[in-house]
mmCIF file of C-alpha atoms in Angstrom:
data_model
loop_
_atom_site.group_PDB
_atom_site.id
_atom_site.type_symbol
_atom_site.label_atom_id
_atom_site.label_comp_id
_atom_site.label_asym_id
_atom_site.label_seq_id
_atom_site.Cartn_x
_atom_site.Cartn_y
_atom_site.Cartn_z
ATOM 1 C CA UNK A 1 -3.468 35.231 -54.430
ATOM 2 C CA UNK A 2 -2.150 35.133 -57.963
ATOM 3 C CA UNK A 3 1.076 33.310 -58.784
ATOM 4 C CA UNK A 4 2.598 35.080 -61.731
ATOM 5 C CA UNK A 5 5.857 36.304 -63.236
ATOM 6 C CA UNK A 6 8.299 38.243 -61.108
ATOM 7 C CA UNK A 7 7.839 41.304 -63.347
ATOM 8 C CA UNK A 8 4.092 41.252 -62.710
ATOM 9 C CA UNK A 9 4.493 40.821 -58.945
ATOM 10 C CA UNK A 10 6.635 43.944 -58.498
ATOM 11 C CA UNK A 11 4.137 46.008 -60.477
ATOM 12 C CA UNK A 12 2.127 46.043 -57.231
ATOM 13 C CA UNK A 13 4.557 48.738 -56.011
ATOM 14 C CA UNK A 14 3.552 52.275 -57.045
ATOM 15 C CA UNK A 15 5.362 55.615 -57.001
ATOM 16 C CA UNK A 16 5.327 57.234 -53.563
ATOM 17 C CA UNK A 17 4.922 53.908 -51.733
ATOM 18 C CA UNK A 18 6.663 53.011 -48.488
ATOM 19 C CA UNK A 19 7.871 49.414 -48.912
ATOM 20 C CA UNK A 20 9.120 46.955 -46.279
ATOM 21 C CA UNK A 21 11.844 44.435 -47.147
ATOM 22 C CA UNK A 22 12.166 41.270 -45.059
ATOM 23 C CA UNK A 23 15.729 40.701 -43.918
ATOM 24 C CA UNK A 24 18.470 38.433 -42.596
ATOM 25 C CA UNK A 25 18.483 34.881 -44.046
ATOM 26 C CA UNK A 26 15.011 35.427 -45.506
ATOM 27 C CA UNK A 27 15.881 38.445 -47.697
ATOM 28 C CA UNK A 28 13.686 38.159 -50.847
ATOM 29 C CA UNK A 29 16.499 39.113 -53.225
ATOM 30 C CA UNK A 30 14.772 38.079 -56.443
ATOM 31 C CA UNK A 31 11.830 40.403 -55.814
ATOM 32 C CA UNK A 32 14.094 43.215 -54.596
ATOM 33 C CA UNK A 33 16.251 43.011 -57.731
ATOM 34 C CA UNK A 34 13.175 42.907 -59.961
ATOM 35 C CA UNK A 35 11.786 45.971 -58.192
ATOM 36 C CA UNK A 36 15.065 47.807 -58.740
ATOM 37 C CA UNK A 37 14.776 47.176 -62.476
ATOM 38 C CA UNK A 38 11.628 49.338 -62.442
ATOM 39 C CA UNK A 39 13.647 52.412 -61.435
ATOM 40 C CA UNK A 40 12.787 54.174 -64.720
ATOM 41 C CA UNK A 41 9.038 53.699 -64.176
ATOM 42 C CA UNK A 42 8.850 54.700 -60.509
ATOM 43 C CA UNK A 43 9.742 57.677 -58.348
ATOM 44 C CA UNK A 44 9.960 58.505 -54.670
ATOM 45 C CA UNK A 45 9.775 54.939 -53.277
ATOM 46 C CA UNK A 46 10.894 54.625 -49.633
ATOM 47 C CA UNK A 47 12.355 51.298 -48.467
ATOM 48 C CA UNK A 48 12.277 50.212 -44.798
ATOM 49 C CA UNK A 49 14.283 47.253 -43.525
ATOM 50 C CA UNK A 50 16.589 45.888 -40.890
ATOM 51 C CA UNK A 51 19.745 43.978 -41.890
ATOM 52 C CA UNK A 52 19.401 42.396 -45.342
ATOM 53 C CA UNK A 53 21.621 39.837 -47.055
ATOM 54 C CA UNK A 54 22.805 39.793 -50.651
ATOM 55 C CA UNK A 55 23.146 42.734 -52.987
ATOM 56 C CA UNK A 56 21.399 46.033 -52.303
ATOM 57 C CA UNK A 57 21.179 47.675 -55.736
ATOM 58 C CA UNK A 58 18.705 50.216 -54.406
ATOM 59 C CA UNK A 59 21.465 52.162 -52.630
ATOM 60 C CA UNK A 60 23.585 52.388 -55.790
ATOM 61 C CA UNK A 61 23.336 54.619 -58.855
ATOM 62 C CA UNK A 62 21.090 54.874 -60.826
ATOM 63 C CA UNK A 63 18.605 53.068 -58.562
ATOM 64 C CA UNK A 64 19.040 55.363 -55.555
ATOM 65 C CA UNK A 65 17.548 58.222 -57.571
ATOM 66 C CA UNK A 66 14.234 56.326 -57.377
ATOM 67 C CA UNK A 67 14.574 54.376 -54.106
ATOM 68 C CA UNK A 68 15.467 55.822 -50.692
ATOM 69 C CA UNK A 69 16.487 53.384 -47.955
ATOM 70 C CA UNK A 70 15.687 54.271 -44.352
ATOM 71 C CA UNK A 71 17.146 51.351 -42.448
ATOM 72 C CA UNK A 72 16.443 50.415 -38.833
ATOM 73 C CA UNK A 73 19.701 48.414 -38.704
ATOM 74 C CA UNK A 74 22.790 48.685 -40.899
ATOM 75 C CA UNK A 75 24.456 45.708 -42.552
ATOM 76 C CA UNK A 76 27.561 45.560 -44.689
ATOM 77 C CA UNK A 77 25.649 45.796 -47.970
ATOM 78 C CA UNK A 78 24.271 49.281 -47.171
ATOM 79 C CA UNK A 79 26.840 50.606 -44.678
ATOM 80 C CA UNK A 80 28.625 52.904 -47.091
ATOM 81 C CA UNK A 81 25.372 54.326 -48.476
ATOM 82 C CA UNK A 82 23.832 55.003 -45.062
ATOM 83 C CA UNK A 83 26.764 57.309 -44.358
ATOM 84 C CA UNK A 84 25.945 59.431 -47.431
ATOM 85 C CA UNK A 85 22.895 61.570 -48.326
ATOM 86 C CA UNK A 86 21.562 58.659 -50.449
ATOM 87 C CA UNK A 87 20.221 56.578 -47.514
ATOM 88 C CA UNK A 88 19.258 56.978 -43.869
ATOM 89 C CA UNK A 89 19.456 55.165 -40.546
ATOM 90 C CA UNK A 90 16.687 55.186 -37.925
ATOM 91 C CA UNK A 91 18.053 54.591 -34.395
ATOM 92 C CA UNK A 92 15.503 52.451 -32.556
ATOM 93 C CA UNK A 93 15.339 49.446 -30.240
ATOM 94 C CA UNK A 94 14.487 46.210 -32.054
ATOM 95 C CA UNK A 95 11.595 45.782 -29.600
ATOM 96 C CA UNK A 96 9.991 49.012 -30.797
ATOM 97 C CA UNK A 97 10.247 48.678 -34.587
ATOM 98 C CA UNK A 98 6.831 46.915 -34.698
ATOM 99 C CA UNK A 99 5.272 50.046 -33.177
ATOM 100 C CA UNK A 100 6.535 52.175 -36.077
ATOM 101 C CA UNK A 101 4.181 50.150 -38.277
ATOM 102 C CA UNK A 102 1.346 49.494 -35.815
ATOM 103 C CA UNK A 103 1.060 53.113 -34.649
ATOM 104 C CA UNK A 104 1.229 54.561 -38.173
ATOM 105 C CA UNK A 105 4.506 56.372 -37.536
ATOM 106 C CA UNK A 106 5.809 54.616 -40.647
ATOM 107 C CA UNK A 107 2.663 53.156 -42.244
ATOM 108 C CA UNK A 108 3.509 50.599 -44.917
ATOM 109 C CA UNK A 109 2.005 50.423 -48.377
ATOM 110 C CA UNK A 110 3.693 47.179 -49.421
ATOM 111 C CA UNK A 111 5.529 44.390 -47.561
ATOM 112 C CA UNK A 112 7.913 42.234 -49.623
ATOM 113 C CA UNK A 113 8.616 38.862 -48.002
ATOM 114 C CA UNK A 114 9.841 35.354 -48.712
ATOM 115 C CA UNK A 115 7.694 32.496 -47.422
ATOM 116 C CA UNK A 116 7.472 28.723 -47.358
ATOM 117 C CA UNK A 117 5.175 26.748 -49.604
ATOM 118 C CA UNK A 118 1.600 26.770 -48.234
ATOM 119 C CA UNK A 119 0.473 23.857 -46.063
ATOM 120 C CA UNK A 120 -2.785 21.962 -46.592
ATOM 121 C CA UNK A 121 -4.664 24.815 -44.883
ATOM 122 C CA UNK A 122 -3.126 27.462 -47.117
ATOM 123 C CA UNK A 123 -0.745 28.900 -44.504
ATOM 124 C CA UNK A 124 2.793 29.937 -45.410
ATOM 125 C CA UNK A 125 5.609 30.472 -42.901
ATOM 126 C CA UNK A 126 7.756 33.597 -42.665
ATOM 127 C CA UNK A 127 10.608 31.178 -41.988
ATOM 128 C CA UNK A 128 13.551 32.140 -39.817
ATOM 129 C CA UNK A 129 12.955 35.910 -39.895
ATOM 130 C CA UNK A 130 9.708 36.705 -38.063
ATOM 131 C CA UNK A 131 11.263 39.660 -36.156
ATOM 132 C CA UNK A 132 9.737 42.803 -37.721
ATOM 133 C CA UNK A 133 8.404 40.997 -40.812
ATOM 134 C CA UNK A 134 5.307 39.801 -38.938
ATOM 135 C CA UNK A 135 4.149 43.297 -37.865
ATOM 136 C CA UNK A 136 4.976 44.483 -41.392
ATOM 137 C CA UNK A 137 2.679 41.939 -43.068
ATOM 138 C CA UNK A 138 0.000 42.504 -40.416
ATOM 139 C CA UNK A 139 -0.133 46.249 -41.120
ATOM 140 C CA UNK A 140 0.870 46.738 -44.768
ATOM 141 C CA UNK A 141 -1.884 47.580 -47.236
ATOM 142 C CA UNK A 142 -0.520 44.977 -49.640
ATOM 143 C CA UNK A 143 1.775 41.931 -49.378
ATOM 144 C CA UNK A 144 3.837 40.485 -52.219
ATOM 145 C CA UNK A 145 5.940 37.377 -51.777
ATOM 146 C CA UNK A 146 8.322 34.886 -53.227
ATOM 147 C CA UNK A 147 7.269 31.344 -52.328
ATOM 148 C CA UNK A 148 10.256 29.083 -51.748
ATOM 149 C CA UNK A 149 9.999 25.363 -50.836
ATOM 150 C CA UNK A 150 13.445 25.636 -49.203
ATOM 151 C CA UNK A 151 12.179 28.052 -46.518
ATOM 152 C CA UNK A 152 11.989 26.279 -43.126
ATOM 153 C CA UNK A 153 8.492 26.148 -41.670
ATOM 154 C CA UNK A 154 8.787 27.650 -38.192
ATOM 155 C CA UNK A 155 6.447 27.185 -35.244
ATOM 156 C CA UNK A 156 5.206 30.279 -33.420
ATOM 157 C CA UNK A 157 3.280 33.235 -34.824
ATOM 158 C CA UNK A 158 5.093 33.844 -38.110
ATOM 159 C CA UNK A 159 2.408 32.586 -40.473
ATOM 160 C CA UNK A 160 0.477 34.187 -43.301
ATOM 161 C CA UNK A 161 -2.378 32.756 -45.375
ATOM 162 C CA UNK A 162 -2.008 32.702 -49.151
ATOM 163 C CA UNK A 163 -5.255 34.664 -49.442
ATOM 164 C CA UNK A 164 -3.542 37.609 -47.704
ATOM 165 C CA UNK A 165 -0.847 37.791 -50.406
ATOM 166 C CA UNK A 166 -1.718 40.042 -53.360
ATOM 167 C CA UNK A 167 0.744 38.470 -55.786
ATOM 168 C CA UNK A 168 3.581 35.956 -55.626
ATOM 169 C CA UNK A 169 6.313 34.344 -57.655
ATOM 170 C CA UNK A 170 7.777 30.889 -57.097
ATOM 171 C CA UNK A 171 11.527 30.572 -56.514
ATOM 172 C CA UNK A 172 13.570 27.554 -55.450
ATOM 173 C CA UNK A 173 16.959 28.246 -53.905
ATOM 174 C CA UNK A 174 18.611 27.925 -50.481
ATOM 175 C CA UNK A 175 18.050 30.800 -48.080
ATOM 176 C CA UNK A 176 21.139 32.714 -46.928
ATOM 177 C CA UNK A 177 23.547 30.762 -44.748
ATOM 178 C CA UNK A 178 26.304 31.756 -42.325
ATOM 179 C CA UNK A 179 29.038 29.261 -41.543
ATOM 180 C CA UNK A 180 30.844 29.495 -38.190
ATOM 181 C CA UNK A 181 34.512 30.548 -38.278
ATOM 182 C CA UNK A 182 37.480 29.027 -36.475
ATOM 183 C CA UNK A 183 37.867 30.249 -32.891
ATOM 184 C CA UNK A 184 41.041 32.177 -32.031
ATOM 185 C CA UNK A 185 42.913 31.847 -28.729
ATOM 186 C CA UNK A 186 41.606 35.254 -27.659
ATOM 187 C CA UNK A 187 37.999 34.259 -28.438
ATOM 188 C CA UNK A 188 38.426 31.011 -26.511
ATOM 189 C CA UNK A 189 39.736 32.905 -23.477
ATOM 190 C CA UNK A 190 36.802 35.318 -23.623
ATOM 191 C CA UNK A 191 34.386 32.405 -24.014
ATOM 192 C CA UNK A 192 35.851 30.696 -20.954
ATOM 193 C CA UNK A 193 35.604 33.913 -18.920
ATOM 194 C CA UNK A 194 31.947 34.397 -19.885
ATOM 195 C CA UNK A 195 31.087 30.751 -19.252
ATOM 196 C CA UNK A 196 32.456 31.063 -15.706
ATOM 197 C CA UNK A 197 29.576 33.455 -14.914
ATOM 198 C CA UNK A 198 26.774 31.315 -16.352
ATOM 199 C CA UNK A 199 24.856 29.334 -13.746
ATOM 200 C CA UNK A 200 22.836 26.150 -14.112
ATOM 201 C CA UNK A 201 19.224 27.005 -14.941
ATOM 202 C CA UNK A 202 20.147 30.293 -16.646
ATOM 203 C CA UNK A 203 18.190 31.667 -19.604
ATOM 204 C CA UNK A 204 20.593 32.762 -22.337
ATOM 205 C CA UNK A 205 20.537 35.537 -24.906
ATOM 206 C CA UNK A 206 23.382 35.742 -27.366
ATOM 207 C CA UNK A 207 23.983 36.649 -30.967
ATOM 208 C CA UNK A 208 25.940 35.292 -33.887
ATOM 209 C CA UNK A 209 29.706 35.115 -34.208
ATOM 210 C CA UNK A 210 32.794 33.569 -32.730
ATOM 211 C CA UNK A 211 32.498 34.925 -29.180
ATOM 212 C CA UNK A 212 28.956 33.526 -28.622
ATOM 213 C CA UNK A 213 30.150 30.242 -30.149
ATOM 214 C CA UNK A 214 33.180 30.237 -27.830
ATOM 215 C CA UNK A 215 30.878 30.742 -24.838
ATOM 216 C CA UNK A 216 28.543 27.939 -25.906
ATOM 217 C CA UNK A 217 31.453 25.546 -26.483
ATOM 218 C CA UNK A 218 32.362 25.945 -22.789
ATOM 219 C CA UNK A 219 28.916 25.057 -21.410
ATOM 220 C CA UNK A 220 29.006 21.277 -21.886
ATOM 221 C CA UNK A 221 28.887 20.545 -18.146
ATOM 222 C CA UNK A 222 26.011 22.922 -17.381
ATOM 223 C CA UNK A 223 22.438 21.857 -16.645
ATOM 224 C CA UNK A 224 18.945 23.050 -17.514
ATOM 225 C CA UNK A 225 19.893 26.072 -19.615
ATOM 226 C CA UNK A 226 17.175 27.867 -21.552
ATOM 227 C CA UNK A 227 17.091 30.156 -24.588
ATOM 228 C CA UNK A 228 15.076 33.365 -24.860
ATOM 229 C CA UNK A 229 16.854 35.525 -27.395
ATOM 230 C CA UNK A 230 16.378 37.733 -30.423
ATOM 231 C CA UNK A 231 18.465 35.370 -32.560
ATOM 232 C CA UNK A 232 20.452 32.157 -32.420
ATOM 233 C CA UNK A 233 22.823 30.189 -34.593
ATOM 234 C CA UNK A 234 24.529 26.793 -34.859
ATOM 235 C CA UNK A 235 26.359 27.070 -31.529
ATOM 236 C CA UNK A 236 23.274 25.944 -29.590
ATOM 237 C CA UNK A 237 22.846 22.656 -31.488
ATOM 238 C CA UNK A 238 25.389 20.479 -29.590
ATOM 239 C CA UNK A 239 23.979 21.705 -26.263
ATOM 240 C CA UNK A 240 20.412 20.882 -27.316
ATOM 241 C CA UNK A 241 21.486 17.430 -28.510
ATOM 242 C CA UNK A 242 23.281 16.732 -25.201
ATOM 243 C CA UNK A 243 20.342 17.979 -23.101
ATOM 244 C CA UNK A 244 22.242 20.911 -21.562
ATOM 245 C CA UNK A 245 19.744 23.289 -23.188
ATOM 246 C CA UNK A 246 16.261 22.036 -22.313
ATOM 247 C CA UNK A 247 14.439 25.138 -21.057
ATOM 248 C CA UNK A 248 13.275 23.244 -17.966
ATOM 249 C CA UNK A 249 13.555 26.241 -15.609
ATOM 250 C CA UNK A 250 12.234 28.990 -17.896
ATOM 251 C CA UNK A 251 9.071 30.848 -16.899
ATOM 252 C CA UNK A 252 8.197 32.091 -20.406
ATOM 253 C CA UNK A 253 7.582 29.179 -22.801
ATOM 254 C CA UNK A 254 9.145 26.456 -20.668
ATOM 255 C CA UNK A 255 11.040 23.949 -22.784
ATOM 256 C CA UNK A 256 10.955 26.168 -25.877
ATOM 257 C CA UNK A 257 13.658 28.108 -27.686
ATOM 258 C CA UNK A 258 12.116 31.553 -28.073
ATOM 259 C CA UNK A 259 13.590 33.748 -30.796
ATOM 260 C CA UNK A 260 12.565 36.179 -33.508
ATOM 261 C CA UNK A 261 15.148 35.199 -36.114
ATOM 262 C CA UNK A 262 17.957 32.736 -36.809
ATOM 263 C CA UNK A 263 20.958 32.729 -39.119
ATOM 264 C CA UNK A 264 23.289 29.795 -39.647
ATOM 265 C CA UNK A 265 24.007 26.685 -41.663
ATOM 266 C CA UNK A 266 21.708 24.336 -43.527
ATOM 267 C CA UNK A 267 22.001 22.013 -40.528
ATOM 268 C CA UNK A 268 20.504 24.739 -38.319
ATOM 269 C CA UNK A 269 17.631 25.355 -40.735
ATOM 270 C CA UNK A 270 16.918 21.625 -40.969
ATOM 271 C CA UNK A 271 16.784 21.506 -37.150
ATOM 272 C CA UNK A 272 14.360 24.437 -37.026
ATOM 273 C CA UNK A 273 12.079 23.175 -39.809
ATOM 274 C CA UNK A 274 8.737 22.059 -38.331
ATOM 275 C CA UNK A 275 10.351 21.692 -34.895
ATOM 276 C CA UNK A 276 7.857 22.563 -32.129
ATOM 277 C CA UNK A 277 10.575 23.372 -29.583
ATOM 278 C CA UNK A 278 11.501 26.424 -31.688
ATOM 279 C CA UNK A 279 9.018 29.234 -31.040
ATOM 280 C CA UNK A 280 9.475 32.175 -33.428
ATOM 281 C CA UNK A 281 7.809 35.466 -32.496
ATOM 282 C CA UNK A 282 7.989 39.099 -33.552
ATOM 283 C CA UNK A 283 10.598 41.316 -31.894
ATOM 284 C CA UNK A 284 7.946 43.130 -29.865
ATOM 285 C CA UNK A 285 7.410 39.816 -28.044
ATOM 286 C CA UNK A 286 10.947 38.406 -27.785
ATOM 287 C CA UNK A 287 12.583 41.713 -26.880
ATOM 288 C CA UNK A 288 9.990 42.997 -24.424
ATOM 289 C CA UNK A 289 11.976 43.758 -21.269
ATOM 290 C CA UNK A 290 8.945 43.037 -19.060
ATOM 291 C CA UNK A 291 8.751 39.540 -20.569
ATOM 292 C CA UNK A 292 12.500 38.863 -20.606
ATOM 293 C CA UNK A 293 12.880 39.656 -16.900
ATOM 294 C CA UNK A 294 10.336 36.980 -15.902
ATOM 295 C CA UNK A 295 12.791 34.234 -16.830
ATOM 296 C CA UNK A 296 15.316 33.149 -14.161
ATOM 297 C CA UNK A 297 18.990 34.127 -14.271
ATOM 298 C CA UNK A 298 18.744 35.831 -17.650
ATOM 299 C CA UNK A 299 22.311 36.023 -18.937
ATOM 300 C CA UNK A 300 22.580 38.458 -21.842
ATOM 301 C CA UNK A 301 25.856 38.347 -23.762
ATOM 302 C CA UNK A 302 26.502 41.314 -26.033
ATOM 303 C CA UNK A 303 29.478 43.003 -27.627
ATOM 304 C CA UNK A 304 30.769 46.501 -28.258
ATOM 305 C CA UNK A 305 32.944 48.497 -30.608
ATOM 306 C CA UNK A 306 34.345 50.482 -27.689
ATOM 307 C CA UNK A 307 33.634 51.085 -23.997
ATOM 308 C CA UNK A 308 34.913 54.103 -22.108
ATOM 309 C CA UNK A 309 36.468 54.046 -18.666
ATOM 310 C CA UNK A 310 33.156 54.869 -16.976
ATOM 311 C CA UNK A 311 31.242 52.083 -18.750
ATOM 312 C CA UNK A 312 29.545 53.900 -21.631
ATOM 313 C CA UNK A 313 29.070 51.412 -24.464
ATOM 314 C CA UNK A 314 29.204 52.228 -28.155
ATOM 315 C CA UNK A 315 28.133 49.230 -30.215
ATOM 316 C CA UNK A 316 26.696 50.773 -33.375
ATOM 317 C CA UNK A 317 28.981 53.519 -34.681
ATOM 318 C CA UNK A 318 32.652 54.347 -35.166
ATOM 319 C CA UNK A 319 32.640 58.006 -34.238
ATOM 320 C CA UNK A 320 30.040 59.559 -36.525
ATOM 321 C CA UNK A 321 30.221 56.673 -39.004
ATOM 322 C CA UNK A 322 27.136 54.475 -38.682
ATOM 323 C CA UNK A 323 28.379 50.877 -38.556
ATOM 324 C CA UNK A 324 25.405 48.739 -37.468
ATOM 325 C CA UNK A 325 22.442 49.632 -35.263
ATOM 326 C CA UNK A 326 21.022 49.828 -31.760
ATOM 327 C CA UNK A 327 19.292 46.490 -32.301
ATOM 328 C CA UNK A 328 18.145 44.570 -29.245
ATOM 329 C CA UNK A 329 21.140 45.172 -27.003
ATOM 330 C CA UNK A 330 19.391 47.468 -24.542
ATOM 331 C CA UNK A 331 16.230 45.330 -24.530
ATOM 332 C CA UNK A 332 18.197 42.365 -23.195
ATOM 333 C CA UNK A 333 20.761 44.200 -21.068
ATOM 334 C CA UNK A 334 17.882 45.778 -19.149
ATOM 335 C CA UNK A 335 15.856 42.552 -19.086
ATOM 336 C CA UNK A 336 18.823 40.618 -17.684
ATOM 337 C CA UNK A 337 19.584 43.202 -15.009
ATOM 338 C CA UNK A 338 15.962 43.065 -13.797
ATOM 339 C CA UNK A 339 15.778 39.256 -13.855
ATOM 340 C CA UNK A 340 16.262 37.439 -10.534
ATOM 341 C CA UNK A 341 19.888 36.313 -10.626
ATOM 342 C CA UNK A 342 20.326 37.892 -14.063
ATOM 343 C CA UNK A 343 23.653 38.976 -15.535
ATOM 344 C CA UNK A 344 24.022 41.545 -18.319
ATOM 345 C CA UNK A 345 27.426 40.940 -19.932
ATOM 346 C CA UNK A 346 29.574 42.763 -22.471
ATOM 347 C CA UNK A 347 32.251 40.541 -23.973
ATOM 348 C CA UNK A 348 34.887 41.741 -26.422
ATOM 349 C CA UNK A 349 38.600 41.498 -27.223
ATOM 350 C CA UNK A 350 40.664 44.088 -25.356
ATOM 351 C CA UNK A 351 42.005 45.427 -28.651
ATOM 352 C CA UNK A 352 41.130 45.354 -32.348
ATOM 353 C CA UNK A 353 43.027 43.234 -34.873
ATOM 354 C CA UNK A 354 45.088 46.359 -35.581
ATOM 355 C CA UNK A 355 46.046 46.677 -31.915
ATOM 356 C CA UNK A 356 43.775 49.632 -31.097
ATOM 357 C CA UNK A 357 42.358 49.506 -27.561
ATOM 358 C CA UNK A 358 38.598 48.921 -27.336
ATOM 359 C CA UNK A 359 38.673 50.299 -23.795
ATOM 360 C CA UNK A 360 39.092 54.046 -24.188
ATOM 361 C CA UNK A 361 39.266 57.190 -22.019
ATOM 362 C CA UNK A 362 36.404 58.749 -24.009
ATOM 363 C CA UNK A 363 34.174 57.482 -26.794
ATOM 364 C CA UNK A 364 35.092 58.846 -30.206
ATOM 365 C CA UNK A 365 33.551 62.195 -31.096
ATOM 366 C CA UNK A 366 30.160 61.574 -32.695
ATOM 367 C CA UNK A 367 29.825 58.029 -31.316
ATOM 368 C CA UNK A 368 26.406 56.888 -30.172
ATOM 369 C CA UNK A 369 25.923 55.632 -26.616
ATOM 370 C CA UNK A 370 24.159 52.344 -27.311
ATOM 371 C CA UNK A 371 24.013 51.341 -23.632
ATOM 372 C CA UNK A 372 24.430 53.874 -20.844
ATOM 373 C CA UNK A 373 26.923 53.402 -18.012
ATOM 374 C CA UNK A 374 24.001 53.122 -15.585
ATOM 375 C CA UNK A 375 22.917 49.911 -17.340
ATOM 376 C CA UNK A 376 26.314 48.218 -17.518
ATOM 377 C CA UNK A 377 27.245 45.432 -15.102
ATOM 378 C CA UNK A 378 29.797 42.873 -16.323
ATOM 379 C CA UNK A 379 32.532 43.639 -18.849
ATOM 380 C CA UNK A 380 34.755 40.797 -20.042
ATOM 381 C CA UNK A 381 37.900 40.614 -22.163
ATOM 382 C CA UNK A 382 40.515 37.911 -22.539
ATOM 383 C CA UNK A 383 42.232 39.521 -19.543
ATOM 384 C CA UNK A 384 39.433 39.033 -17.051
ATOM 385 C CA UNK A 385 36.003 39.890 -15.701
ATOM 386 C CA UNK A 386 34.898 43.075 -13.926
ATOM 387 C CA UNK A 387 31.528 44.114 -12.524
ATOM 388 C CA UNK A 388 30.938 47.880 -12.678
ATOM 389 C CA UNK A 389 27.553 47.775 -10.954
ATOM 390 C CA UNK A 390 27.498 49.961 -7.834
ATOM 391 C CA UNK A 391 31.008 51.317 -8.461
ATOM 392 C CA UNK A 392 32.019 54.980 -8.628
ATOM 393 C CA UNK A 393 33.428 56.498 -11.795
ATOM 394 C CA UNK A 394 36.941 56.247 -10.349
ATOM 395 C CA UNK A 395 36.457 52.609 -9.330
ATOM 396 C CA UNK A 396 35.079 51.813 -12.770
ATOM 397 C CA UNK A 397 38.088 53.370 -14.490
ATOM 398 C CA UNK A 398 40.440 51.263 -12.382
ATOM 399 C CA UNK A 399 38.430 48.090 -13.082
ATOM 400 C CA UNK A 400 38.240 48.730 -16.825
ATOM 401 C CA UNK A 401 41.977 49.395 -16.994
ATOM 402 C CA UNK A 402 42.647 46.044 -15.303
ATOM 403 C CA UNK A 403 41.096 44.123 -18.236
ATOM 404 C CA UNK A 404 42.555 46.312 -20.995
ATOM 405 C CA UNK A 405 45.385 45.068 -23.179
ATOM 406 C CA UNK A 406 48.682 45.477 -21.255
ATOM 407 C CA UNK A 407 50.037 47.698 -24.050
ATOM 408 C CA UNK A 408 47.330 50.297 -23.302
ATOM 409 C CA UNK A 409 47.080 50.214 -19.510
ATOM 410 C CA UNK A 410 49.624 52.953 -18.847
ATOM 411 C CA UNK A 411 47.815 55.309 -21.213
ATOM 412 C CA UNK A 412 44.484 54.514 -19.516
ATOM 413 C CA UNK A 413 45.962 55.041 -16.048
ATOM 414 C CA UNK A 414 47.268 58.420 -17.178
ATOM 415 C CA UNK A 415 43.850 59.358 -18.610
ATOM 416 C CA UNK A 416 42.205 58.298 -15.332
ATOM 417 C CA UNK A 417 44.594 60.438 -13.294
ATOM 418 C CA UNK A 418 44.064 63.476 -15.532
ATOM 419 C CA UNK A 419 40.309 63.074 -15.404
ATOM 420 C CA UNK A 420 39.968 62.730 -11.652
ATOM 421 C CA UNK A 421 43.085 64.409 -10.239
ATOM 422 C CA UNK A 422 44.640 66.610 -12.843
ATOM 423 C CA UNK A 423 42.113 69.408 -13.074
#
C-alpha cells in the first residue's frame, strides 16, 4: 500500500469504472469529494452505495454529468436526485446486496472505504459499517481508503490488511454521529405498547430513531435479552450496563451483539471500539433469514410510511416518490415470524405530524409494497396493538381501524364498508 496525497489516491479511479462507496457513519467523504473534483478528467463512472452521510456532490451539476449514482438505499442527501433521471435506485433486500458483487451482477472495479489505523499485524478495521462494505472490498479489483485513527476497531469479520489497499490517504476527524432526540408523548405510548409484547429471553432487532429508543427505555425490568440486528444505536447502552441485554439465551453468537452497522454518539463508538461483545458481520450474515430464525423469540421492530387496511406495508416510497429503500425489513420480519416465539412488529404513529392518517384504505398509487400482507403480524400505534395473523381481510380492516387516529376512523369504516359491502 502507498500512503500518498488525496489527489493521487483518487487517480486510481478510471473512466468507465463501477465504484463502491462505503456508507452510514463510515462514509469516506474526503475521498468522495476529491473524486468529484476529477469530473473534467473522467466520464461514465457508476457509483454504487447504500445510505451515505455528508454531502453528495456527485448527484449535483456539473458532477452528475460524469458520475451516475445507482443506490441500493436512499438517504436524504440523494433523495431528490434519485427521483430524477440523474440517479437511480435498485430495490433489493439488504441481505442480498452482497450477492450483487459476489455473483458479478454488479462487479466492482474500485471500492472506496474508510478504515482504522492498522494494528501491529497490519490489519485495518472497516469500523461500524461492515454491512455491504466487506463484500465490496472482498470482490473489487482495487481498494482505496482513507485511514482514520478515530475509526472504532470492531470485532467480527470487517477487517482488511494494508497490503490489500492500492492507495490510501491519512485523515483525522470524527466519524459521523447521530444524537438521540427527545421522546414525544406519542412515541412514549408506542414504546410502551411495543414493550408489552417483548418477553424475557427475546432476541431484538430494531433500528435507529425515537420509537426504537422509546421501546428500549421501557425494558428496564426485562431479563436476558439479546441483540441480533442489522444496526443499533445508543438506546441499547443502558440495558447492556444494567445486564438486561446479555445475550444469554441466544442460539447464534450467545452473549454477543450481532450487527452489520451502527450509528450513534461518540459514547456508542467508544463502547464498540475493541469490544469483543460486539460482533460486526456483513449483511449477508446478519440478515440471513435462516440464521435469524434460529434465535429464540426474535422480536423485530420496524416502521412504515403507510399501511393499508389489509396489512400491506409501504416503508420506502411516498406514492411513486422514492423515499428510502427496502433495506432489511423483510429479512427480519420473516426471520421473526419463523422464530420459535418470534414476533414481527410494525410500530408507527397513527398519523403524520400534519395529521394525515398512516393507516389508509389503499396505498398511494405508485407506492411499493415493502412487506406483503401475508407477512404482517403485529401492528402498533399509540392507540393500541393488533395482530393481523390468521385474520380475514374484513377482520384486518376492523382491527386496523381500531388503532387509527380517532379523527380518521369514520373514513376508514366507510372505506371498509364500500370495499366489502358496497359493490
